[in-house]
C-alpha cells in the first residue's frame, strides 16, 4: 500500500535524517515507526505526507509514485502531535475543513462533519472552539478531521504523547478499535515502545535514519535483531552481558552456560556454533525471563541485591556483581532481602546471543 | 528543521515579498542613494541649474562647512538633542517611571494618561497648543507666571522647543523605564536598603546596572527621533533670525524654500550619516541583547 | 520613596554586631552581608512619609506641566468667545459650525482618511505577504536583509530624505496626488511593519499550515483560512500604527501637496494658524479637537482590547 525505496533525506546543514531506507506497508495495516528522538521517524512520516522533499529515493502510495506530488494530492490525512486544530474555527469547521478545500457544498460538509463527530462521540462539542476542549477531546477532533476526508492512509505523529498517562491508555484502546473498524492503512510515529507493541500490527524500529528491524510486536519483542532493538524494546531494559565462547560453553559474567544445541529456527544454532572458541559475544536475556535463586547456581549470574523496584504485581530486582548489573523480575512476595547474595538464572531458550550487535542465536 | 514548512516554494515566496521590497526600494533606498548624487551637483529648483545641473564635486560640502548658518544650526541641533532627548525625555521619563513604580490607582492613571496624550495628539495640534500657551499677549503661561508681555518664542526660542519636545516625547521613555524597572528584583532593592543605602545609592548600585541596556536603547532612540523631528518647525519655523534653526529646518529652508536642492541634498547626506551612526549603535545593542536572551 | 514601611529593626538583631566592621554604604552587593548601619532605618517611617509627600507633589507638578497646554483644547472649542488664554468656557457648540464654513477643513478630514486608510491597507497587505514569505521560507541572507531594511527605515527619515523624495515625486508626477503621499509614507512604514508581522508569524506553529497543506489547501487558501485569522492581532497592531502615523504625519504631506484641496488635516490646520491675519480661534479650536479625536479613540480602543503592546522603535 505504502512503499518507500532508497529514501534519503539530508537537511541543509548536513544532518542525514534518512539513510537509503526501504519499507513496505501493507493494505489496512496499522504500522508503527518506533525509535528514540532523532532517529528519523518523524522525518520519514513527513516525507510520506509530502511535507519534506526527499534528497533521493521514492515514495509509492497505492501503486502510484507520489514522490513529486504535493501533500494535498497524495490522498493521505495527517494528525499532528499538537493536533493542529485551527483555534479560530469551531469543531464543525475544523472537521469539515478538508471538505471545504475540496469545494464540497457547505450543507453536505456540515452533515459529514456531524456524522463523523457522532461516530467519535463529539456531537455535544460541535459548536466549541479547540481552546475549550480537553486534551482527549482535541485528539478525537483531530482524528475526526482526518476521517472526514476518506483518505487512503492515515499518518499519525505521536498521537498519544500529548495526553496524560491515564487518558493515554483509554485513547490507545480507542485508537486500536477505530483503526480496526475503519480498516484504513495507518502509519504512526512513536518513541514509546509500549505504545508501538500495543497498537501496531507491525513495527519498524528505527535507528540513525535506518530501519533496524521490521516485524510483528511478538517478533521484535522476542527476537530483537540487534542489541539496539533489544535494549529499546521492553518495559524493562534487557540484560545485555558481554561474554565469551570457549571450551564448549558460554562464559558470561562468571556463569557457565551451555552452548545452545540446535534450537528450532536453525540459523541460531549455526550462528552460535560458528563462533568457535574465543568468540566475543553479547548475551541478552529479559528480566522477565530471568528467575532468581537464593542458592548458588553455576548457570546463574551472582550478585548482591542492590535495588528493589516495585512494579505492582511483581518486583524488579537489580543484582550488582563484579563489573556487571543484572536485573530479574520476581513475583510479588518473593523478593530477596537487600544486601543478600542471589543468582539470576536465565530460563532456557529465552536468551539471545549477539555478535557485533547482530542476533546470531538463541540459548 | 524544515526550510519551507508550508510548501510556498522559493518562487512564490519571491512573488509575496517583491511588492513590499519594490516599494521600499523605490521610496526608501533609492532616495537615500540619490541624495549622495544630488549632493554632488549644483541642482536648483528653478533657473538654469534646474534644467542642466552640473556635478560640482565636494563644493556643497565645503560650502556647508564654511557657512556660518550651517555651523550654528549644527550647534543648535546638538543642544536640542542633548537638552530635550537625553536630559528632558530620558531624564523626566526615568524620574516618572521611578516615582510611579509601586503606585497604583488614580494618581498613576492620571499622570500616565496625560503623558501619553501629549505623545499621541497630532503634531500640528500640539504645535498650536504651545503657540497659544507661550503667546506674548494672551498666553496662559504669562497669565500664570504673572509675566505679561514675555515673548518666550522670540526671546528664548531654543528653550521653548526643548521644553516642548520634552513634553511631547517623554511618554516613550516613561513606558520603557516602567517596563525595565519591573524587571529589577525587589529583593535586590531591599538588600540594598537593609544595608543602609540611600535612594541615590540604590539607583546607582542596584537599579542602573540592571537597566543599563534599556538606558542605552532609550537614549539612542530618543536622540535619533529628536534629531529627525520636524514638529517644532510648526512653532518657530527656525526663527527668529535662525535662532532655533536646527538641521531639519535648515535643510527645508535652504533646499525646498530657498531652491538649493543640490546643497540641501549634501546637508541631508550628513544627516543620513549621523542617523546611520545612531541606528548602527542601536541595532548592535539589539543584537547583543538577543544573543544574551537566547 | 520606599514602597513599603520598613520592618521594625529591633525585631531582627542582625548577625552583624557592632564589633564587625561597618559595611560601607556604597556597593550593596545583592545577597551580600545583611544589616549594616541602623540609623536610616530607624527614621524610616518619617522618611517614608516625607518621601511619599514629596513624590506626590512631584507627580502633581508633572501632571500640571503635561495638562497645561492641553487645557486650551478642552475649553476653547466650547467657549462662546474663545481667546488664546485658557478660561472657563461660556458653553456653546456653535463653534463647530466654523468647520463647515471653512472651504478646506471638512474636506481635509476626508483627505486624511484617504491617505491614512490607503497607506494602512497598502502597508498591512504588502507587509503581511512579505512577512509570511520571510517567516516561512528560509532564504539565505534573510535576517541580514531584515536588519538592513529596519536600519534603513530609521536612517532614511523624512527629514533626511525630503530633498530626493520631493525630487522623485516631482519626476514621477506624484506631487499633489493622494497616491504620492500613500506610496512615500508606505515605503517608510513597511520595514518596521514587516518586522513586527514576521514576529507574529514566527510565533505561530507551522503545524496549522502543514495540516491544511496535507488536506490540499493552496498557499493562498492557507493564507486566507489559517494565517490571517491567526495573526489578526498583529495585523490590527500594524494597521493602527500606520493609520496613527499617517494621520498625525506632517512633513511628507506638507512637501508633496501644494493643492489645499488634497491637503490632509495636519497641513490645513497648520496653514490656518500660520497664514496672516488674526487666527480664527473658533475654527482652530474645534477643528483641532475633531482632528485629534480619531487617534485618541483608536489608542483607547487598542489599549483596552489588546493591552498597550509596545514595540520599541515603533513611533517615527
mmCIF file of N, CA and C in Angstrom, chain B residues 3-7 12-13 16 19 23 26 28-31 34-35 43 45 95 98-99 101 103 114 117-122 124-125 127-130 138 140 167 172 190-191 194-195 201 205 225 228 230 234 248 252 255-256 261 268 272 275 279 283, chain C residues 1 4 25-26 31 35 37 52 55-56 58-59 63 65-66 69-70 72 84-86 126 129 132-133 136 138 151-152 155-157 159-160 162-164 166-168 171 183 206 209-210 213 219 250-251 254-255 266 269-270 273 284 291-292 313 315:
data_model
loop_
_atom_site.group_PDB
_atom_site.id
_atom_site.type_symbol
_atom_site.label_atom_id
_atom_site.label_comp_id
_atom_site.label_asym_id
_atom_site.label_seq_id
_atom_site.Cartn_x
_atom_site.Cartn_y
_atom_site.Cartn_z
ATOM 1 N N UNK B 3 12.962 23.807 5.772
ATOM 2 C CA UNK B 3 13.348 25.053 5.143
ATOM 3 C C UNK B 3 12.137 25.756 4.559
ATOM 4 N N UNK B 4 11.087 25.020 4.347
ATOM 5 C CA UNK B 4 9.911 25.599 3.695
ATOM 6 C C UNK B 4 8.687 24.850 4.219
ATOM 7 N N UNK B 5 8.253 25.265 5.399
ATOM 8 C CA UNK B 5 7.262 24.484 6.120
ATOM 9 C C UNK B 5 5.949 24.339 5.373
ATOM 10 N N UNK B 6 5.579 25.339 4.610
ATOM 11 C CA UNK B 6 4.248 25.290 4.033
ATOM 12 C C UNK B 6 4.267 25.080 2.530
ATOM 13 N N UNK B 7 5.427 24.741 2.015
ATOM 14 C CA UNK B 7 5.480 24.457 0.594
ATOM 15 C C UNK B 7 5.192 25.667 -0.261
ATOM 16 N N UNK B 12 7.316 31.449 -5.272
ATOM 17 C CA UNK B 12 6.133 32.128 -4.740
ATOM 18 C C UNK B 12 6.518 33.056 -3.593
ATOM 19 N N UNK B 13 7.512 32.634 -2.805
ATOM 20 C CA UNK B 13 7.982 33.483 -1.715
ATOM 21 C C UNK B 13 8.482 34.810 -2.269
ATOM 22 N N UNK B 16 5.574 36.939 -3.190
ATOM 23 C CA UNK B 16 4.948 37.512 -1.993
ATOM 24 C C UNK B 16 5.743 38.714 -1.464
ATOM 25 N N UNK B 19 6.451 42.942 -3.895
ATOM 26 C CA UNK B 19 5.824 44.269 -3.889
ATOM 27 C C UNK B 19 6.333 45.157 -2.761
ATOM 28 N N UNK B 23 8.539 48.661 -3.253
ATOM 29 C CA UNK B 23 8.112 49.935 -2.684
ATOM 30 C C UNK B 23 9.198 50.515 -1.780
ATOM 31 N N UNK B 26 12.093 51.753 -4.000
ATOM 32 C CA UNK B 26 11.886 52.998 -4.741
ATOM 33 C C UNK B 26 11.786 54.201 -3.808
ATOM 34 N N UNK B 28 12.537 54.382 -0.400
ATOM 35 C CA UNK B 28 13.381 54.486 0.788
ATOM 36 C C UNK B 28 14.857 54.357 0.411
ATOM 37 N N UNK B 29 15.176 53.287 -0.308
ATOM 38 C CA UNK B 29 16.584 53.031 -0.614
ATOM 39 C C UNK B 29 17.067 53.985 -1.696
ATOM 40 N N UNK B 30 16.270 54.085 -2.769
ATOM 41 C CA UNK B 30 16.701 54.932 -3.871
ATOM 42 C C UNK B 30 16.904 56.398 -3.440
ATOM 43 N N UNK B 31 15.937 57.004 -2.731
ATOM 44 C CA UNK B 31 16.173 58.387 -2.306
ATOM 45 C C UNK B 31 17.464 58.547 -1.514
ATOM 46 N N UNK B 34 20.230 58.465 -3.965
ATOM 47 C CA UNK B 34 20.160 59.629 -4.853
ATOM 48 C C UNK B 34 20.676 60.879 -4.137
ATOM 49 N N UNK B 35 20.440 60.924 -2.827
ATOM 50 C CA UNK B 35 20.927 62.055 -2.054
ATOM 51 C C UNK B 35 22.415 62.251 -2.273
ATOM 52 N N UNK B 43 22.384 71.374 -8.427
ATOM 53 C CA UNK B 43 20.977 71.324 -8.822
ATOM 54 C C UNK B 43 20.144 72.341 -8.034
ATOM 55 N N UNK B 45 16.084 74.342 -7.740
ATOM 56 C CA UNK B 45 14.661 74.142 -8.005
ATOM 57 C C UNK B 45 14.251 74.881 -9.281
ATOM 58 N N UNK B 95 12.590 59.517 35.802
ATOM 59 C CA UNK B 95 12.115 60.001 37.098
ATOM 60 C C UNK B 95 10.647 59.632 37.298
ATOM 61 N N UNK B 98 10.287 55.881 37.925
ATOM 62 C CA UNK B 98 10.764 55.550 39.270
ATOM 63 C C UNK B 98 9.744 56.000 40.314
ATOM 64 N N UNK B 99 9.199 57.204 40.122
ATOM 65 C CA UNK B 99 8.242 57.723 41.099
ATOM 66 C C UNK B 99 6.927 56.957 41.053
ATOM 67 N N UNK B 101 6.537 53.856 40.133
ATOM 68 C CA UNK B 101 6.703 52.419 40.424
ATOM 69 C C UNK B 101 6.091 52.123 41.783
ATOM 70 N N UNK B 103 3.139 52.511 42.578
ATOM 71 C CA UNK B 103 1.877 53.237 42.777
ATOM 72 C C UNK B 103 0.807 52.636 41.890
ATOM 73 N N UNK B 114 -2.050 61.616 30.949
ATOM 74 C CA UNK B 114 -1.679 62.928 30.418
ATOM 75 C C UNK B 114 -0.386 62.848 29.609
ATOM 76 N N UNK B 117 -1.143 61.194 26.345
ATOM 77 C CA UNK B 117 -1.958 62.034 25.480
ATOM 78 C C UNK B 117 -1.076 63.034 24.730
ATOM 79 N N UNK B 118 -0.101 63.595 25.435
ATOM 80 C CA UNK B 118 0.765 64.575 24.783
ATOM 81 C C UNK B 118 1.598 63.907 23.687
ATOM 82 N N UNK B 119 1.724 62.593 23.764
ATOM 83 C CA UNK B 119 2.514 61.853 22.781
ATOM 84 C C UNK B 119 1.681 61.498 21.551
ATOM 85 N N UNK B 120 0.378 61.235 21.768
ATOM 86 C CA UNK B 120 -0.403 60.729 20.642
ATOM 87 C C UNK B 120 -1.171 61.805 19.889
ATOM 88 N N UNK B 121 -1.324 62.990 20.471
ATOM 89 C CA UNK B 121 -2.030 64.047 19.731
ATOM 90 C C UNK B 121 -1.226 64.406 18.479
ATOM 91 N N UNK B 122 -1.920 64.720 17.386
ATOM 92 C CA UNK B 122 -1.197 65.051 16.153
ATOM 93 C C UNK B 122 -0.276 66.257 16.340
ATOM 94 N N UNK B 124 0.500 68.835 14.467
ATOM 95 C CA UNK B 124 0.098 70.215 14.169
ATOM 96 C C UNK B 124 -0.897 70.735 15.208
ATOM 97 N N UNK B 125 -1.553 69.818 15.932
ATOM 98 C CA UNK B 125 -2.432 70.273 17.016
ATOM 99 C C UNK B 125 -1.594 70.734 18.199
ATOM 100 N N UNK B 127 1.416 71.673 18.260
ATOM 101 C CA UNK B 127 2.194 72.868 17.938
ATOM 102 C C UNK B 127 1.376 74.122 18.245
ATOM 103 N N UNK B 128 0.118 74.109 17.804
ATOM 104 C CA UNK B 128 -0.670 75.311 18.082
ATOM 105 C C UNK B 128 -0.959 75.464 19.575
ATOM 106 N N UNK B 129 -1.143 74.340 20.265
ATOM 107 C CA UNK B 129 -1.381 74.429 21.702
ATOM 108 C C UNK B 129 -0.213 75.134 22.393
ATOM 109 N N UNK B 130 0.987 74.855 21.929
ATOM 110 C CA UNK B 130 2.147 75.515 22.537
ATOM 111 C C UNK B 130 2.282 76.959 22.093
ATOM 112 N N UNK B 138 -1.711 86.938 25.070
ATOM 113 C CA UNK B 138 -2.778 86.262 25.802
ATOM 114 C C UNK B 138 -2.396 84.876 26.296
ATOM 115 N N UNK B 140 -1.408 81.553 28.192
ATOM 116 C CA UNK B 140 -1.757 81.086 29.523
ATOM 117 C C UNK B 140 -0.540 81.096 30.450
ATOM 118 N N UNK B 167 8.092 67.690 26.599
ATOM 119 C CA UNK B 167 6.663 67.469 26.846
ATOM 120 C C UNK B 167 6.104 66.463 25.852
ATOM 121 N N UNK B 172 7.382 57.843 25.716
ATOM 122 C CA UNK B 172 8.122 56.647 25.302
ATOM 123 C C UNK B 172 9.125 56.230 26.379
ATOM 124 N N UNK B 190 15.698 45.650 48.339
ATOM 125 C CA UNK B 190 15.538 45.513 49.787
ATOM 126 C C UNK B 190 16.871 45.200 50.453
ATOM 127 N N UNK B 191 17.673 44.381 49.778
ATOM 128 C CA UNK B 191 19.001 44.091 50.328
ATOM 129 C C UNK B 191 19.790 45.382 50.483
ATOM 130 N N UNK B 194 18.414 47.441 53.339
ATOM 131 C CA UNK B 194 18.808 46.900 54.639
ATOM 132 C C UNK B 194 20.260 47.233 54.943
ATOM 133 N N UNK B 195 21.060 47.316 53.869
ATOM 134 C CA UNK B 195 22.453 47.679 54.076
ATOM 135 C C UNK B 195 22.599 49.178 54.315
ATOM 136 N N UNK B 201 21.889 55.918 46.226
ATOM 137 C CA UNK B 201 22.811 54.779 46.209
ATOM 138 C C UNK B 201 22.138 53.542 45.641
ATOM 139 N N UNK B 205 23.666 51.680 42.522
ATOM 140 C CA UNK B 205 24.298 50.375 42.716
ATOM 141 C C UNK B 205 23.408 49.204 42.309
ATOM 142 N N UNK B 225 15.211 60.075 17.091
ATOM 143 C CA UNK B 225 13.911 60.652 16.729
ATOM 144 C C UNK B 225 13.909 62.158 16.876
ATOM 145 N N UNK B 228 15.579 63.968 14.147
ATOM 146 C CA UNK B 228 14.833 63.987 12.888
ATOM 147 C C UNK B 228 13.443 64.603 13.012
ATOM 148 N N UNK B 230 10.435 67.080 13.018
ATOM 149 C CA UNK B 230 10.130 68.304 12.282
ATOM 150 C C UNK B 230 9.058 69.147 12.981
ATOM 151 N N UNK B 234 6.704 73.791 13.209
ATOM 152 C CA UNK B 234 5.361 74.366 13.178
ATOM 153 C C UNK B 234 5.209 75.457 14.237
ATOM 154 N N UNK B 248 17.094 69.917 10.539
ATOM 155 C CA UNK B 248 15.953 69.610 9.655
ATOM 156 C C UNK B 248 15.352 70.872 9.048
ATOM 157 N N UNK B 252 15.188 72.213 5.094
ATOM 158 C CA UNK B 252 13.934 72.636 4.472
ATOM 159 C C UNK B 252 14.051 74.061 3.947
ATOM 160 N N UNK B 255 16.848 74.138 0.989
ATOM 161 C CA UNK B 255 16.604 73.341 -0.214
ATOM 162 C C UNK B 255 15.216 73.591 -0.791
ATOM 163 N N UNK B 256 14.170 73.384 -0.015
ATOM 164 C CA UNK B 256 12.829 73.429 -0.588
ATOM 165 C C UNK B 256 12.292 74.854 -0.645
ATOM 166 N N UNK B 261 18.624 72.757 -4.188
ATOM 167 C CA UNK B 261 18.400 71.325 -3.962
ATOM 168 C C UNK B 261 19.706 70.567 -3.784
ATOM 169 N N UNK B 268 21.553 66.921 3.705
ATOM 170 C CA UNK B 268 20.749 65.723 4.003
ATOM 171 C C UNK B 268 21.641 64.510 4.170
ATOM 172 N N UNK B 272 21.910 61.875 7.126
ATOM 173 C CA UNK B 272 21.830 60.418 6.944
ATOM 174 C C UNK B 272 22.991 59.715 7.645
ATOM 175 N N UNK B 275 22.428 59.749 11.330
ATOM 176 C CA UNK B 275 21.387 58.748 11.628
ATOM 177 C C UNK B 275 21.965 57.347 11.599
ATOM 178 N N UNK B 279 21.707 54.517 14.395
ATOM 179 C CA UNK B 279 20.960 53.285 14.118
ATOM 180 C C UNK B 279 21.856 52.061 14.231
ATOM 181 N N UNK B 283 21.143 48.952 16.622
ATOM 182 C CA UNK B 283 20.977 47.581 16.153
ATOM 183 C C UNK B 283 21.985 46.649 16.802
ATOM 184 N N UNK C 1 10.546 57.394 49.808
ATOM 185 C CA UNK C 1 10.347 56.819 48.490
ATOM 186 C C UNK C 1 10.223 55.305 48.559
ATOM 187 N N UNK C 4 7.341 50.226 50.758
ATOM 188 C CA UNK C 4 6.588 49.673 51.873
ATOM 189 C C UNK C 4 7.278 50.063 53.164
ATOM 190 N N UNK C 25 28.397 52.030 52.928
ATOM 191 C CA UNK C 25 27.059 52.062 52.332
ATOM 192 C C UNK C 25 27.089 52.114 50.821
ATOM 193 N N UNK C 26 28.241 52.040 50.233
ATOM 194 C CA UNK C 26 28.339 52.146 48.781
ATOM 195 C C UNK C 26 27.820 50.922 48.054
ATOM 196 N N UNK C 31 22.485 40.109 47.964
ATOM 197 C CA UNK C 31 22.800 38.860 48.646
ATOM 198 C C UNK C 31 24.010 38.982 49.544
ATOM 199 N N UNK C 35 22.210 43.563 57.575
ATOM 200 C CA UNK C 35 22.096 44.919 58.093
ATOM 201 C C UNK C 35 23.400 45.564 58.517
ATOM 202 N N UNK C 37 24.481 49.816 58.899
ATOM 203 C CA UNK C 37 24.079 50.953 59.739
ATOM 204 C C UNK C 37 22.581 50.943 60.006
ATOM 205 N N UNK C 52 6.843 60.109 50.476
ATOM 206 C CA UNK C 52 5.547 59.961 49.828
ATOM 207 C C UNK C 52 4.973 61.328 49.463
ATOM 208 N N UNK C 55 6.988 62.877 46.647
ATOM 209 C CA UNK C 55 6.757 62.243 45.356
ATOM 210 C C UNK C 55 5.381 62.599 44.812
ATOM 211 N N UNK C 56 4.405 62.700 45.698
ATOM 212 C CA UNK C 56 3.079 63.109 45.237
ATOM 213 C C UNK C 56 3.110 64.542 44.712
ATOM 214 N N UNK C 58 5.663 66.016 43.420
ATOM 215 C CA UNK C 58 6.346 65.979 42.124
ATOM 216 C C UNK C 58 5.391 65.525 41.026
ATOM 217 N N UNK C 59 4.623 64.476 41.339
ATOM 218 C CA UNK C 59 3.686 63.972 40.332
ATOM 219 C C UNK C 59 2.627 65.007 39.980
ATOM 220 N N UNK C 63 1.970 66.398 36.326
ATOM 221 C CA UNK C 63 0.635 66.340 35.735
ATOM 222 C C UNK C 63 0.214 67.724 35.247
ATOM 223 N N UNK C 65 2.196 70.192 34.370
ATOM 224 C CA UNK C 65 3.014 70.536 33.205
ATOM 225 C C UNK C 65 2.452 69.910 31.936
ATOM 226 N N UNK C 66 2.039 68.646 32.044
ATOM 227 C CA UNK C 66 1.531 67.980 30.846
ATOM 228 C C UNK C 66 0.111 68.417 30.499
ATOM 229 N N UNK C 69 -0.777 72.694 28.510
ATOM 230 C CA UNK C 69 -1.027 73.057 27.107
ATOM 231 C C UNK C 69 -2.335 72.477 26.570
ATOM 232 N N UNK C 70 -2.773 71.354 27.156
ATOM 233 C CA UNK C 70 -3.962 70.698 26.595
ATOM 234 C C UNK C 70 -5.267 71.295 27.091
ATOM 235 N N UNK C 72 -6.360 74.204 26.856
ATOM 236 C CA UNK C 72 -6.973 75.069 25.854
ATOM 237 C C UNK C 72 -7.813 74.233 24.878
ATOM 238 N N UNK C 84 -7.056 83.174 23.243
ATOM 239 C CA UNK C 84 -5.847 82.367 23.265
ATOM 240 C C UNK C 84 -5.572 81.882 24.687
ATOM 241 N N UNK C 85 -6.143 82.569 25.690
ATOM 242 C CA UNK C 85 -5.932 82.204 27.082
ATOM 243 C C UNK C 85 -6.946 81.139 27.485
ATOM 244 N N UNK C 86 -6.501 80.262 28.363
ATOM 245 C CA UNK C 86 -7.432 79.266 28.897
ATOM 246 C C UNK C 86 -8.373 79.951 29.874
ATOM 247 N N UNK C 126 0.909 44.428 1.962
ATOM 248 C CA UNK C 126 2.251 44.119 1.463
ATOM 249 C C UNK C 126 3.148 43.564 2.559
ATOM 250 N N UNK C 129 2.189 39.860 3.340
ATOM 251 C CA UNK C 129 2.688 38.921 2.330
ATOM 252 C C UNK C 129 4.193 38.724 2.467
ATOM 253 N N UNK C 132 5.115 36.887 5.690
ATOM 254 C CA UNK C 132 4.782 35.463 5.618
ATOM 255 C C UNK C 132 5.857 34.707 4.837
ATOM 256 N N UNK C 133 6.214 35.259 3.692
ATOM 257 C CA UNK C 133 7.243 34.595 2.894
ATOM 258 C C UNK C 133 8.556 34.527 3.664
ATOM 259 N N UNK C 136 8.342 31.950 6.583
ATOM 260 C CA UNK C 136 8.156 30.531 6.305
ATOM 261 C C UNK C 136 9.165 29.932 5.348
ATOM 262 N N UNK C 138 13.034 29.827 4.202
ATOM 263 C CA UNK C 138 14.342 30.292 4.619
ATOM 264 C C UNK C 138 15.179 30.615 3.404
ATOM 265 N N UNK C 151 17.197 49.054 9.563
ATOM 266 C CA UNK C 151 18.204 50.091 9.712
ATOM 267 C C UNK C 151 17.873 51.260 8.789
ATOM 268 N N UNK C 152 17.558 50.935 7.522
ATOM 269 C CA UNK C 152 17.267 51.977 6.549
ATOM 270 C C UNK C 152 16.063 52.795 6.969
ATOM 271 N N UNK C 155 17.039 55.228 9.403
ATOM 272 C CA UNK C 155 18.043 56.184 8.942
ATOM 273 C C UNK C 155 17.449 57.152 7.911
ATOM 274 N N UNK C 156 16.712 56.576 6.939
ATOM 275 C CA UNK C 156 16.169 57.409 5.863
ATOM 276 C C UNK C 156 14.831 57.990 6.311
ATOM 277 N N UNK C 157 14.892 58.956 7.174
ATOM 278 C CA UNK C 157 13.677 59.602 7.673
ATOM 279 C C UNK C 157 13.225 60.658 6.692
ATOM 280 N N UNK C 159 12.931 63.679 7.259
ATOM 281 C CA UNK C 159 13.806 64.837 7.412
ATOM 282 C C UNK C 159 15.059 64.693 6.562
ATOM 283 N N UNK C 160 15.654 63.487 6.622
ATOM 284 C CA UNK C 160 16.916 63.290 5.936
ATOM 285 C C UNK C 160 16.725 63.149 4.432
ATOM 286 N N UNK C 162 14.019 64.463 2.535
ATOM 287 C CA UNK C 162 12.965 65.276 1.906
ATOM 288 C C UNK C 162 13.370 65.786 0.535
ATOM 289 N N UNK C 163 14.651 66.083 0.345
ATOM 290 C CA UNK C 163 15.066 66.628 -0.942
ATOM 291 C C UNK C 163 14.899 65.585 -2.055
ATOM 292 N N UNK C 164 15.528 64.391 -1.923
ATOM 293 C CA UNK C 164 15.342 63.413 -3.014
ATOM 294 C C UNK C 164 13.893 62.948 -3.147
ATOM 295 N N UNK C 166 11.150 64.679 -2.606
ATOM 296 C CA UNK C 166 10.430 65.724 -3.337
ATOM 297 C C UNK C 166 10.764 65.661 -4.815
ATOM 298 N N UNK C 167 12.050 65.494 -5.117
ATOM 299 C CA UNK C 167 12.523 65.436 -6.483
ATOM 300 C C UNK C 167 11.939 64.222 -7.212
ATOM 301 N N UNK C 168 11.966 63.072 -6.505
ATOM 302 C CA UNK C 168 11.462 61.830 -7.084
ATOM 303 C C UNK C 168 9.969 61.946 -7.384
ATOM 304 N N UNK C 171 9.324 64.093 -10.429
ATOM 305 C CA UNK C 171 9.596 63.431 -11.712
ATOM 306 C C UNK C 171 8.583 62.342 -12.029
ATOM 307 N N UNK C 183 2.231 56.240 -1.296
ATOM 308 C CA UNK C 183 3.408 55.436 -1.645
ATOM 309 C C UNK C 183 4.622 55.842 -0.825
ATOM 310 N N UNK C 206 3.936 26.036 12.787
ATOM 311 C CA UNK C 206 3.749 25.717 11.380
ATOM 312 C C UNK C 206 2.822 24.516 11.196
ATOM 313 N N UNK C 209 -0.427 25.169 9.377
ATOM 314 C CA UNK C 209 -0.352 25.298 7.924
ATOM 315 C C UNK C 209 -0.050 23.965 7.265
ATOM 316 N N UNK C 210 0.801 23.184 7.918
ATOM 317 C CA UNK C 210 1.131 21.875 7.355
ATOM 318 C C UNK C 210 -0.107 20.998 7.314
ATOM 319 N N UNK C 213 -2.153 21.957 4.569
ATOM 320 C CA UNK C 213 -1.488 21.600 3.330
ATOM 321 C C UNK C 213 -1.695 20.130 2.991
ATOM 322 N N UNK C 219 -1.381 27.595 -1.136
ATOM 323 C CA UNK C 219 -0.785 28.650 -0.303
ATOM 324 C C UNK C 219 -1.722 29.833 -0.065
ATOM 325 N N UNK C 250 3.222 65.071 9.183
ATOM 326 C CA UNK C 250 3.123 66.411 8.623
ATOM 327 C C UNK C 250 4.077 66.633 7.443
ATOM 328 N N UNK C 251 5.353 66.328 7.655
ATOM 329 C CA UNK C 251 6.376 66.791 6.721
ATOM 330 C C UNK C 251 6.154 66.306 5.289
ATOM 331 N N UNK C 254 3.255 67.825 3.714
ATOM 332 C CA UNK C 254 3.482 69.257 3.521
ATOM 333 C C UNK C 254 4.303 69.513 2.259
ATOM 334 N N UNK C 255 5.322 68.686 2.015
ATOM 335 C CA UNK C 255 6.140 68.955 0.826
ATOM 336 C C UNK C 255 5.562 68.333 -0.448
ATOM 337 N N UNK C 266 -3.598 67.699 8.907
ATOM 338 C CA UNK C 266 -2.365 68.170 9.534
ATOM 339 C C UNK C 266 -1.870 69.442 8.865
ATOM 340 N N UNK C 269 -4.565 72.502 9.051
ATOM 341 C CA UNK C 269 -4.559 73.126 10.371
ATOM 342 C C UNK C 269 -3.365 74.065 10.510
ATOM 343 N N UNK C 270 -2.210 73.611 10.028
ATOM 344 C CA UNK C 270 -1.008 74.438 10.115
ATOM 345 C C UNK C 270 -1.192 75.746 9.347
ATOM 346 N N UNK C 273 -3.238 78.470 11.196
ATOM 347 C CA UNK C 273 -2.675 79.384 12.192
ATOM 348 C C UNK C 273 -1.390 80.068 11.771
ATOM 349 N N UNK C 284 -9.987 77.052 14.644
ATOM 350 C CA UNK C 284 -8.785 76.285 15.003
ATOM 351 C C UNK C 284 -9.089 75.337 16.163
ATOM 352 N N UNK C 291 -10.059 66.774 14.762
ATOM 353 C CA UNK C 291 -8.973 66.079 14.074
ATOM 354 C C UNK C 291 -8.197 65.176 15.038
ATOM 355 N N UNK C 292 -8.134 65.569 16.319
ATOM 356 C CA UNK C 292 -7.397 64.756 17.300
ATOM 357 C C UNK C 292 -8.188 63.536 17.732
ATOM 358 N N UNK C 313 10.784 51.303 19.101
ATOM 359 C CA UNK C 313 11.083 51.844 17.790
ATOM 360 C C UNK C 313 9.903 51.951 16.862
ATOM 361 N N UNK C 315 7.417 54.191 17.011
ATOM 362 C CA UNK C 315 6.972 55.552 16.711
ATOM 363 C C UNK C 315 8.009 56.231 15.830
#
